[in-house]
mmCIF file with all atom_site columns, C-alpha atoms in Angstrom:
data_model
loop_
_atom_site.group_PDB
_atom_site.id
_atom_site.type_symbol
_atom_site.label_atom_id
_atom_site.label_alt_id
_atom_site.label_comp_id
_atom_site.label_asym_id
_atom_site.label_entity_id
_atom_site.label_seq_id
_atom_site.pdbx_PDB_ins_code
_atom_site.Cartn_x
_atom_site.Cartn_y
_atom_site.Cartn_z
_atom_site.occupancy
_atom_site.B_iso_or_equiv
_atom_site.pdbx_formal_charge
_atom_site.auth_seq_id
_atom_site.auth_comp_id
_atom_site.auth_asym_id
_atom_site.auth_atom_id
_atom_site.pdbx_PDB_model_num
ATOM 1   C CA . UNK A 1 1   ? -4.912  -11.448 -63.816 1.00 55.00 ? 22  UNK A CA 1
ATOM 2   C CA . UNK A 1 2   ? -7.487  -11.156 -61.259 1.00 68.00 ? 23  UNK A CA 1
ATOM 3   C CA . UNK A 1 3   ? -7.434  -11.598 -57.808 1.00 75.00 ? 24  UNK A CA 1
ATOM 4   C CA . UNK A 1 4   ? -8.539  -14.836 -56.214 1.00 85.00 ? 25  UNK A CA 1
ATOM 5   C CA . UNK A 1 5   ? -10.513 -14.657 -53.179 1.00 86.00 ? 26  UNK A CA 1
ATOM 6   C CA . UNK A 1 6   ? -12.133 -16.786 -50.270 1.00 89.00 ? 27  UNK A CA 1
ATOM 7   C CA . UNK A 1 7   ? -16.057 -16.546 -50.809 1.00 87.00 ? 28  UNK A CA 1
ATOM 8   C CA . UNK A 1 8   ? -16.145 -15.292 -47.139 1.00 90.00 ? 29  UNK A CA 1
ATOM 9   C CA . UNK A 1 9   ? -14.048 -12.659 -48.014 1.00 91.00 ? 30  UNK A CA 1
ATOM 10  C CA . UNK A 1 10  ? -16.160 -11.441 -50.896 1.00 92.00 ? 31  UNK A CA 1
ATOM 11  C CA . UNK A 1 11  ? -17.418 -8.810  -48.876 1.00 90.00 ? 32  UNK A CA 1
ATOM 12  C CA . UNK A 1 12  ? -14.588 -6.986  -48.681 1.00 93.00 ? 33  UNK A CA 1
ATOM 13  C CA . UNK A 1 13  ? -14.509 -5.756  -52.290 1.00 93.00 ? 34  UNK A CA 1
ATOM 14  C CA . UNK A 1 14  ? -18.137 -4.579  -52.761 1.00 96.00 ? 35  UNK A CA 1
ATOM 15  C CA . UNK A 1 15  ? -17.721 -0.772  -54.137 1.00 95.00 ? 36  UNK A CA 1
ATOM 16  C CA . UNK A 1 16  ? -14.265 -1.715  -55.070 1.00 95.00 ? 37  UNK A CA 1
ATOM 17  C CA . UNK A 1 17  ? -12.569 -1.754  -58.608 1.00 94.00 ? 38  UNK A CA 1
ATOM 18  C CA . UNK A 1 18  ? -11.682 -5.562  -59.035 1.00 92.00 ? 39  UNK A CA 1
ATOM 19  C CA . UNK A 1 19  ? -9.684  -5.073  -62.426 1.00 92.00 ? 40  UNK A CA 1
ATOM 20  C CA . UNK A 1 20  ? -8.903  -3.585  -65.596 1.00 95.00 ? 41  UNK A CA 1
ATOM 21  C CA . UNK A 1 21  ? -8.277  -5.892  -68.391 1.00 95.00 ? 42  UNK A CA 1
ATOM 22  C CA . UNK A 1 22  ? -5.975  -5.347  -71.215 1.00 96.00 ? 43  UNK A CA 1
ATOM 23  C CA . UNK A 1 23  ? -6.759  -2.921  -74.453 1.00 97.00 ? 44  UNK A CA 1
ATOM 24  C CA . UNK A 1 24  ? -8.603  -5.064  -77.510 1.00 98.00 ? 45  UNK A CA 1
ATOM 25  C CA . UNK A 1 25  ? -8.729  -4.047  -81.083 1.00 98.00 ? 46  UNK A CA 1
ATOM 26  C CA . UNK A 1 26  ? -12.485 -3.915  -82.746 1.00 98.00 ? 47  UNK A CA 1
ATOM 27  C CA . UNK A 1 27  ? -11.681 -4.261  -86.258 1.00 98.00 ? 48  UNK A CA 1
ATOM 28  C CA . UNK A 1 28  ? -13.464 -4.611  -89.400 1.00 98.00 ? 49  UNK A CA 1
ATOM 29  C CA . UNK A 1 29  ? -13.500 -8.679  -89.679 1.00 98.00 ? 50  UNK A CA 1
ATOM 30  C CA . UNK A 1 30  ? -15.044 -8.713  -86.079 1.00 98.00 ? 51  UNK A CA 1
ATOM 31  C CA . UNK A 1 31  ? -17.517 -6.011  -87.015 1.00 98.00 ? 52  UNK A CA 1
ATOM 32  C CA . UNK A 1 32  ? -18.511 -8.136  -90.292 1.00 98.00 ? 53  UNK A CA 1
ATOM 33  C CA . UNK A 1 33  ? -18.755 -11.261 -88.364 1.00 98.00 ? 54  UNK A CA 1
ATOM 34  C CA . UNK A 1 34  ? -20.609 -10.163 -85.635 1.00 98.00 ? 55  UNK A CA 1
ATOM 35  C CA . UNK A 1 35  ? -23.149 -8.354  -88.423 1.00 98.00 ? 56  UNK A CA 1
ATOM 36  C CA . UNK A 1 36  ? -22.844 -12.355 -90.259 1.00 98.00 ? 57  UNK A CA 1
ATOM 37  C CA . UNK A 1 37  ? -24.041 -13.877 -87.040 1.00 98.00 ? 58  UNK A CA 1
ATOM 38  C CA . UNK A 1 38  ? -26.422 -11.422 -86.180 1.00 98.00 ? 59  UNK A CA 1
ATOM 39  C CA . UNK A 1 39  ? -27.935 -10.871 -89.264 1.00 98.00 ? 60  UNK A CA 1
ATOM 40  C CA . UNK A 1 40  ? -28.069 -7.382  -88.681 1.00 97.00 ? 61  UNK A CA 1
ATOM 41  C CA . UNK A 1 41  ? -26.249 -5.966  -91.952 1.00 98.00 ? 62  UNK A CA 1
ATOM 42  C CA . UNK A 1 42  ? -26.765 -2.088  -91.500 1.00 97.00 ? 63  UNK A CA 1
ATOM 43  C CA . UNK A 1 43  ? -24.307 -0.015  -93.288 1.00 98.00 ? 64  UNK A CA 1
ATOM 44  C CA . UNK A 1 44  ? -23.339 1.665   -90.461 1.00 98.00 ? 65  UNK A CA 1
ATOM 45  C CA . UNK A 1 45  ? -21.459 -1.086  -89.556 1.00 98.00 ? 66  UNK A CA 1
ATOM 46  C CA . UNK A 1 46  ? -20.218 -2.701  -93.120 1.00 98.00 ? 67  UNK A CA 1
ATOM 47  C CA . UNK A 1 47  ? -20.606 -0.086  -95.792 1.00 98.00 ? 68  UNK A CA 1
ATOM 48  C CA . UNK A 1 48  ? -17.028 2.372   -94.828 1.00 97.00 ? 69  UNK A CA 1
ATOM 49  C CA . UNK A 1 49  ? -18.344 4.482   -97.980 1.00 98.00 ? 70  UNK A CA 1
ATOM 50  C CA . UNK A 1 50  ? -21.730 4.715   -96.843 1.00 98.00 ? 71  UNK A CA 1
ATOM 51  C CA . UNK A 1 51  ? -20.621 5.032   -93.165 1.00 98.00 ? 72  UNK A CA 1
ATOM 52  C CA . UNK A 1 52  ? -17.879 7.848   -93.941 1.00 98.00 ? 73  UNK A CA 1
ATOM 53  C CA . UNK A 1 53  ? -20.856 10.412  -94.783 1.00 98.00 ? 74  UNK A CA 1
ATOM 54  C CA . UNK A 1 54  ? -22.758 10.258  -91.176 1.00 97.00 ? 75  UNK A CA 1
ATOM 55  C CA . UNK A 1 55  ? -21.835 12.078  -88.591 1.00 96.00 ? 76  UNK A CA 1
ATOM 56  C CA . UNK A 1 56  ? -19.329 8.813   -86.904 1.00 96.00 ? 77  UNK A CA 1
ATOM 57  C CA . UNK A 1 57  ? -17.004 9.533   -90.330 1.00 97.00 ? 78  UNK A CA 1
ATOM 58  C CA . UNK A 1 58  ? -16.180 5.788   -89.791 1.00 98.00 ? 79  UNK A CA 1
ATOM 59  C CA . UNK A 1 59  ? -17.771 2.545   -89.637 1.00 98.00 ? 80  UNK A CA 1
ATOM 60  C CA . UNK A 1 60  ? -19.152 1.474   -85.787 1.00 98.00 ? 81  UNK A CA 1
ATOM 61  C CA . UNK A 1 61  ? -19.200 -1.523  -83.932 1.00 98.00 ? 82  UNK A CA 1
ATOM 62  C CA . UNK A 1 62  ? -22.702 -3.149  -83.080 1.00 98.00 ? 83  UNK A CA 1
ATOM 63  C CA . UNK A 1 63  ? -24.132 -1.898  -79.625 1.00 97.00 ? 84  UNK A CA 1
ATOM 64  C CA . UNK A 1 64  ? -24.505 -5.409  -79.473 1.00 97.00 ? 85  UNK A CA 1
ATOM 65  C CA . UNK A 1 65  ? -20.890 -6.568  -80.381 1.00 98.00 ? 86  UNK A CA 1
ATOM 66  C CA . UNK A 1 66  ? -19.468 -4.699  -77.916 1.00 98.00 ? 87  UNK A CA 1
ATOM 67  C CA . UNK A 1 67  ? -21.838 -6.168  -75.251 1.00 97.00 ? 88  UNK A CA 1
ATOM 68  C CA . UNK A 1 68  ? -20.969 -9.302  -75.605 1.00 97.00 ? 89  UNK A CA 1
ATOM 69  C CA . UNK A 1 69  ? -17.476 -8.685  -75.609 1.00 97.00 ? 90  UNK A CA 1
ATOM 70  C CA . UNK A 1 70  ? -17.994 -8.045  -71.687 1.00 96.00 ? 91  UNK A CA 1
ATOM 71  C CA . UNK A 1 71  ? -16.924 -12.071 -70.579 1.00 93.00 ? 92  UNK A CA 1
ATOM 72  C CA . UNK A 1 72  ? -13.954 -12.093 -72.563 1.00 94.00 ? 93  UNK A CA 1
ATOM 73  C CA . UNK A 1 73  ? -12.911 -8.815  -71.273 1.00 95.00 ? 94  UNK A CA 1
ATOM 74  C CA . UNK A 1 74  ? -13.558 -8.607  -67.926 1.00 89.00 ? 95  UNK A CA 1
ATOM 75  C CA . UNK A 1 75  ? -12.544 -12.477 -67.289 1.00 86.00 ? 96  UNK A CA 1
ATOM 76  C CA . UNK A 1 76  ? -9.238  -10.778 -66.079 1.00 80.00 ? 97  UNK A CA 1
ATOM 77  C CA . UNK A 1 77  ? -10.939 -7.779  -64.455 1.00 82.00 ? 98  UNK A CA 1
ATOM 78  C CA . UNK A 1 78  ? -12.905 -9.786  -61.940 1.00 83.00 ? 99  UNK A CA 1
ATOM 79  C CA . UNK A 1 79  ? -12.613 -11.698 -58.753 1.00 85.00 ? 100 UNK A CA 1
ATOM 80  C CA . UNK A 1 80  ? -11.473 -15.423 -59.211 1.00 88.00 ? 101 UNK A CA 1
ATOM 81  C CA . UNK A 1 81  ? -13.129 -17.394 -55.609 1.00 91.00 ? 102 UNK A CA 1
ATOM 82  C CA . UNK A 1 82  ? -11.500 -20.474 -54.382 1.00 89.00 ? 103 UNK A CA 1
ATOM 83  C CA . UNK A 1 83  ? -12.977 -23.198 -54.966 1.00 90.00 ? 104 UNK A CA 1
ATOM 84  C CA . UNK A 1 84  ? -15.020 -22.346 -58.054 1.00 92.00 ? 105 UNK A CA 1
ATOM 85  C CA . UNK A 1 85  ? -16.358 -25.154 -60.473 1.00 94.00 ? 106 UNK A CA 1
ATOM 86  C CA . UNK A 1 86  ? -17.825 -22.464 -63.173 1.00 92.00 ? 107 UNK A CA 1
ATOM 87  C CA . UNK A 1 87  ? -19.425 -19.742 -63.422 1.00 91.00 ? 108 UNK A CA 1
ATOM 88  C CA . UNK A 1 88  ? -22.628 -18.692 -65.720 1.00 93.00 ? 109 UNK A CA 1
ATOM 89  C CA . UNK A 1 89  ? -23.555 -15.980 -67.262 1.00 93.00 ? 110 UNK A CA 1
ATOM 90  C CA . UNK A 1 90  ? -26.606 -14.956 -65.605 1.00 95.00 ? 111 UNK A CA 1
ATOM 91  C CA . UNK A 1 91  ? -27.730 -11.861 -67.089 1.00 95.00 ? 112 UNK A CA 1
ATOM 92  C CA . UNK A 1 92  ? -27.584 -8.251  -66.779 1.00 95.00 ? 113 UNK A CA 1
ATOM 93  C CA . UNK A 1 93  ? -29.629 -5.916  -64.582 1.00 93.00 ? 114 UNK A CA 1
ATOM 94  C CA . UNK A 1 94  ? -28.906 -2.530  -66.185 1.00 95.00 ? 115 UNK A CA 1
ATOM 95  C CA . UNK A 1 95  ? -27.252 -1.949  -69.776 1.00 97.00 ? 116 UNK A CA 1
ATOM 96  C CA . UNK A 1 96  ? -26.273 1.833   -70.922 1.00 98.00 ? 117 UNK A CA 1
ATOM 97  C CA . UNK A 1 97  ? -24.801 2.217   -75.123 1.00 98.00 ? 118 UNK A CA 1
ATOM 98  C CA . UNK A 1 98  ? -23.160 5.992   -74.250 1.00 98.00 ? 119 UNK A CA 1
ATOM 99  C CA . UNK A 1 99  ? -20.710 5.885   -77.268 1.00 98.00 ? 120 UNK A CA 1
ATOM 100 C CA . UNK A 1 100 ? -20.164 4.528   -80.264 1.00 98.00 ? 121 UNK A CA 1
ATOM 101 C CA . UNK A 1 101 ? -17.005 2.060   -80.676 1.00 98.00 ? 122 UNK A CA 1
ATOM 102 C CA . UNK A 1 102 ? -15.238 3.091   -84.091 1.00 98.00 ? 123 UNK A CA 1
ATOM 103 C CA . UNK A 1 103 ? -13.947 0.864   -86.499 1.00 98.00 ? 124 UNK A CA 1
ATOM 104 C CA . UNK A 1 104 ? -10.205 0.608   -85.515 1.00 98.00 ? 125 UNK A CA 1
ATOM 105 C CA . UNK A 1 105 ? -10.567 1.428   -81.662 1.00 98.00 ? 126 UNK A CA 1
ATOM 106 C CA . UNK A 1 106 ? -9.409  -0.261  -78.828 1.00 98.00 ? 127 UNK A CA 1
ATOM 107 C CA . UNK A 1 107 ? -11.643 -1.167  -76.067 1.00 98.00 ? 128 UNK A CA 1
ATOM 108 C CA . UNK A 1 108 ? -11.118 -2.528  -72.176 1.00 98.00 ? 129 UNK A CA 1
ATOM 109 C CA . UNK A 1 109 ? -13.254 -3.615  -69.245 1.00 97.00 ? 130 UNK A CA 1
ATOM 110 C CA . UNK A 1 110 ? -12.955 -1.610  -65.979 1.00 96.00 ? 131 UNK A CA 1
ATOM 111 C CA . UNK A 1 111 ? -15.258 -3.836  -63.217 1.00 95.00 ? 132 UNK A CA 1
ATOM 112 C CA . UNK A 1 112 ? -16.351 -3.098  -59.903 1.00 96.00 ? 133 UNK A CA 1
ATOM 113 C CA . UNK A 1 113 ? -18.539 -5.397  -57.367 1.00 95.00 ? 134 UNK A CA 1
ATOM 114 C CA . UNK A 1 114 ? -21.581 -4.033  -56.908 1.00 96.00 ? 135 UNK A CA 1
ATOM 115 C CA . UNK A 1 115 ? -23.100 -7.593  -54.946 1.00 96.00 ? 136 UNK A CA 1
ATOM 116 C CA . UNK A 1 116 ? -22.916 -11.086 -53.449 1.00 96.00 ? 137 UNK A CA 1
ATOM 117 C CA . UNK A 1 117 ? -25.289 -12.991 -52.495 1.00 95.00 ? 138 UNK A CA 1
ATOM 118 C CA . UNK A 1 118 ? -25.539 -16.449 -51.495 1.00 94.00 ? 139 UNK A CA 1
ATOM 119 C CA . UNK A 1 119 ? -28.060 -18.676 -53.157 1.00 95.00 ? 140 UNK A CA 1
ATOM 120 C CA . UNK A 1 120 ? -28.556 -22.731 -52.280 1.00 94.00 ? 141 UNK A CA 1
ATOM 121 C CA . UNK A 1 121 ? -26.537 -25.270 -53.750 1.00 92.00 ? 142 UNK A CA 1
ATOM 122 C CA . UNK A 1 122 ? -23.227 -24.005 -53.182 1.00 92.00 ? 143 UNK A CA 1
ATOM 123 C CA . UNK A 1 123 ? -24.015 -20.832 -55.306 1.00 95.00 ? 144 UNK A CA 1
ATOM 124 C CA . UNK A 1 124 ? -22.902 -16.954 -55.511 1.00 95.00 ? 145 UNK A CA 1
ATOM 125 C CA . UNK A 1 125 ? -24.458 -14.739 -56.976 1.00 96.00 ? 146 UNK A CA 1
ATOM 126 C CA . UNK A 1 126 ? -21.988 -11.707 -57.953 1.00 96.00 ? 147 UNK A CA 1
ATOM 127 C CA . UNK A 1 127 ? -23.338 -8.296  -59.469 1.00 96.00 ? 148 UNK A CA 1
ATOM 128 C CA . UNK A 1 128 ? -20.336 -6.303  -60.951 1.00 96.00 ? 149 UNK A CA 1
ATOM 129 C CA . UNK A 1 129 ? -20.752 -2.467  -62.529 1.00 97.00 ? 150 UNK A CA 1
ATOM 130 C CA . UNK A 1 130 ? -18.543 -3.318  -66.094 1.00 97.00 ? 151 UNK A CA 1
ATOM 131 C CA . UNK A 1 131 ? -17.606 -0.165  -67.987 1.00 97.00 ? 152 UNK A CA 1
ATOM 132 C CA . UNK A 1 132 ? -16.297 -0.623  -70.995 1.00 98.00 ? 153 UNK A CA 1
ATOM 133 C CA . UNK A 1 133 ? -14.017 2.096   -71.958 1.00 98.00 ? 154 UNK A CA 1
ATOM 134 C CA . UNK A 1 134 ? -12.729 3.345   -75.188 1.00 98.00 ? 155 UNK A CA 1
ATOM 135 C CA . UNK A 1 135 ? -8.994  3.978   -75.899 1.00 98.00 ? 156 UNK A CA 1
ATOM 136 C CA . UNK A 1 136 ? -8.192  7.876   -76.129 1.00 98.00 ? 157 UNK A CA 1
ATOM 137 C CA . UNK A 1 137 ? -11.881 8.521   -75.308 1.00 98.00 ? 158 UNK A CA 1
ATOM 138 C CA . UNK A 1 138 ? -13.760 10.001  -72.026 1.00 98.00 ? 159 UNK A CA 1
ATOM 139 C CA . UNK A 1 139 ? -16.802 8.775   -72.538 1.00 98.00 ? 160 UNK A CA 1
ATOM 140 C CA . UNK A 1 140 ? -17.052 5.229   -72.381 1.00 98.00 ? 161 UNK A CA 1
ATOM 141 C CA . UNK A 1 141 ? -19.280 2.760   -74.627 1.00 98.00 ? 162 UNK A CA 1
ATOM 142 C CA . UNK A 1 142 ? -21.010 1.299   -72.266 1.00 98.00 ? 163 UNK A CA 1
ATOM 143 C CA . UNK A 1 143 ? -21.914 1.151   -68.624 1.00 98.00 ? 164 UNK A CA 1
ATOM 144 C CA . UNK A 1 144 ? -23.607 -2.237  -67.671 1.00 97.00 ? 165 UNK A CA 1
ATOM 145 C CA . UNK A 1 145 ? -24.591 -4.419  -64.529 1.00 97.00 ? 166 UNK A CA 1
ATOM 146 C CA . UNK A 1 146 ? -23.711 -7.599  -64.895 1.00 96.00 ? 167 UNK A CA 1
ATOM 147 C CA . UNK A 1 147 ? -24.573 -10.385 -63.223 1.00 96.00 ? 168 UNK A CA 1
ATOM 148 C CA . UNK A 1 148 ? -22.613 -14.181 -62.498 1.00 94.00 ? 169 UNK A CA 1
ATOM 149 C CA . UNK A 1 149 ? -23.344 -17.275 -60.686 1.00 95.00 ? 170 UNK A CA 1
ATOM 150 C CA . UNK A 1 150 ? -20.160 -18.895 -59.429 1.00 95.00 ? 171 UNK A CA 1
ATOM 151 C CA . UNK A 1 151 ? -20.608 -22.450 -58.109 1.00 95.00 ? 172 UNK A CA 1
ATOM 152 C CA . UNK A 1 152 ? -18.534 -23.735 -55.393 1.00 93.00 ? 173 UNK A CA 1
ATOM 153 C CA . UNK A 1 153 ? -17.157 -26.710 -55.087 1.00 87.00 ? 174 UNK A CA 1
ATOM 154 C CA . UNK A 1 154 ? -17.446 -28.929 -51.685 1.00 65.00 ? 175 UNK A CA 1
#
């Protein structure tokens, strides 16, 4: 579980890690839903015959899938600040695909701060480095900037 902080003290973690969330399996049903939703049906990432003659050996997860895995994963792997009503997605800055995430992997999110800045209406805006690393693997799937806008209550 993440730490939860006072928006003045938000300062203090920029450059820091501000958590590691637990391991999560990528299977084959998640693969095949995510290629359902997206309509994107390539056989890298249904066909296990097809995929087990490129170079992976395996089917891969969708750049994509493992993207939008980031809120999930890194909702315990980033600051909590008092007196938050919600936070939005607001984007990303920077995304980097450096590996592919096999069928049958586990993946986490490591996040650091990178940001705050403090926008009207009772608003934050946070910038956090997410990498998502792959289980038994040094190079990670992806390196991305992401970015949040918390909203403060009061």
């Amino acid at each position: 579980m993440a730490d939860t902080v006072k928006k003045e003290e938000l300062g203090n973690y920029i450059g820091k890690e501000t958590g590691v969330s637990d391991w999560f399996l990528v299977d084959q049903e998640r693969i095949n839903q995510f290629a359902d939703v997206t309509l994107d049906h390539q056989f890298i990432h249904i066909d296990p015959e097809a995929a087990a003659k490129t170079p992976f050996g395996t089917t891969i997860a969708h750049g994509f899938l493992t993207l939008s895995l980031i809120p999930h994963l890194a909702a315990d792997a980033t600051l909590n600040v008092e007196g938050a009503v919600m936070g939005i997605n607001y984007g990303s800055d920077k995304v980097r695909f450096l590996a592919p995430v096999k069928v049958g992997s586990e993946i986490r999110a490591r996040s650091k701060l990178v940001d705050v800045s403090e926008k009207p209406g009772n608003r934050l805006l946070l910038k956090s480095e997410v990498t998502i690393e792959i289980k038994g693997e040094k190079t990670p799937a992806l390196l991305a900037e992401t970015l949040t806008m918390i909203v403060v209550g009061g």
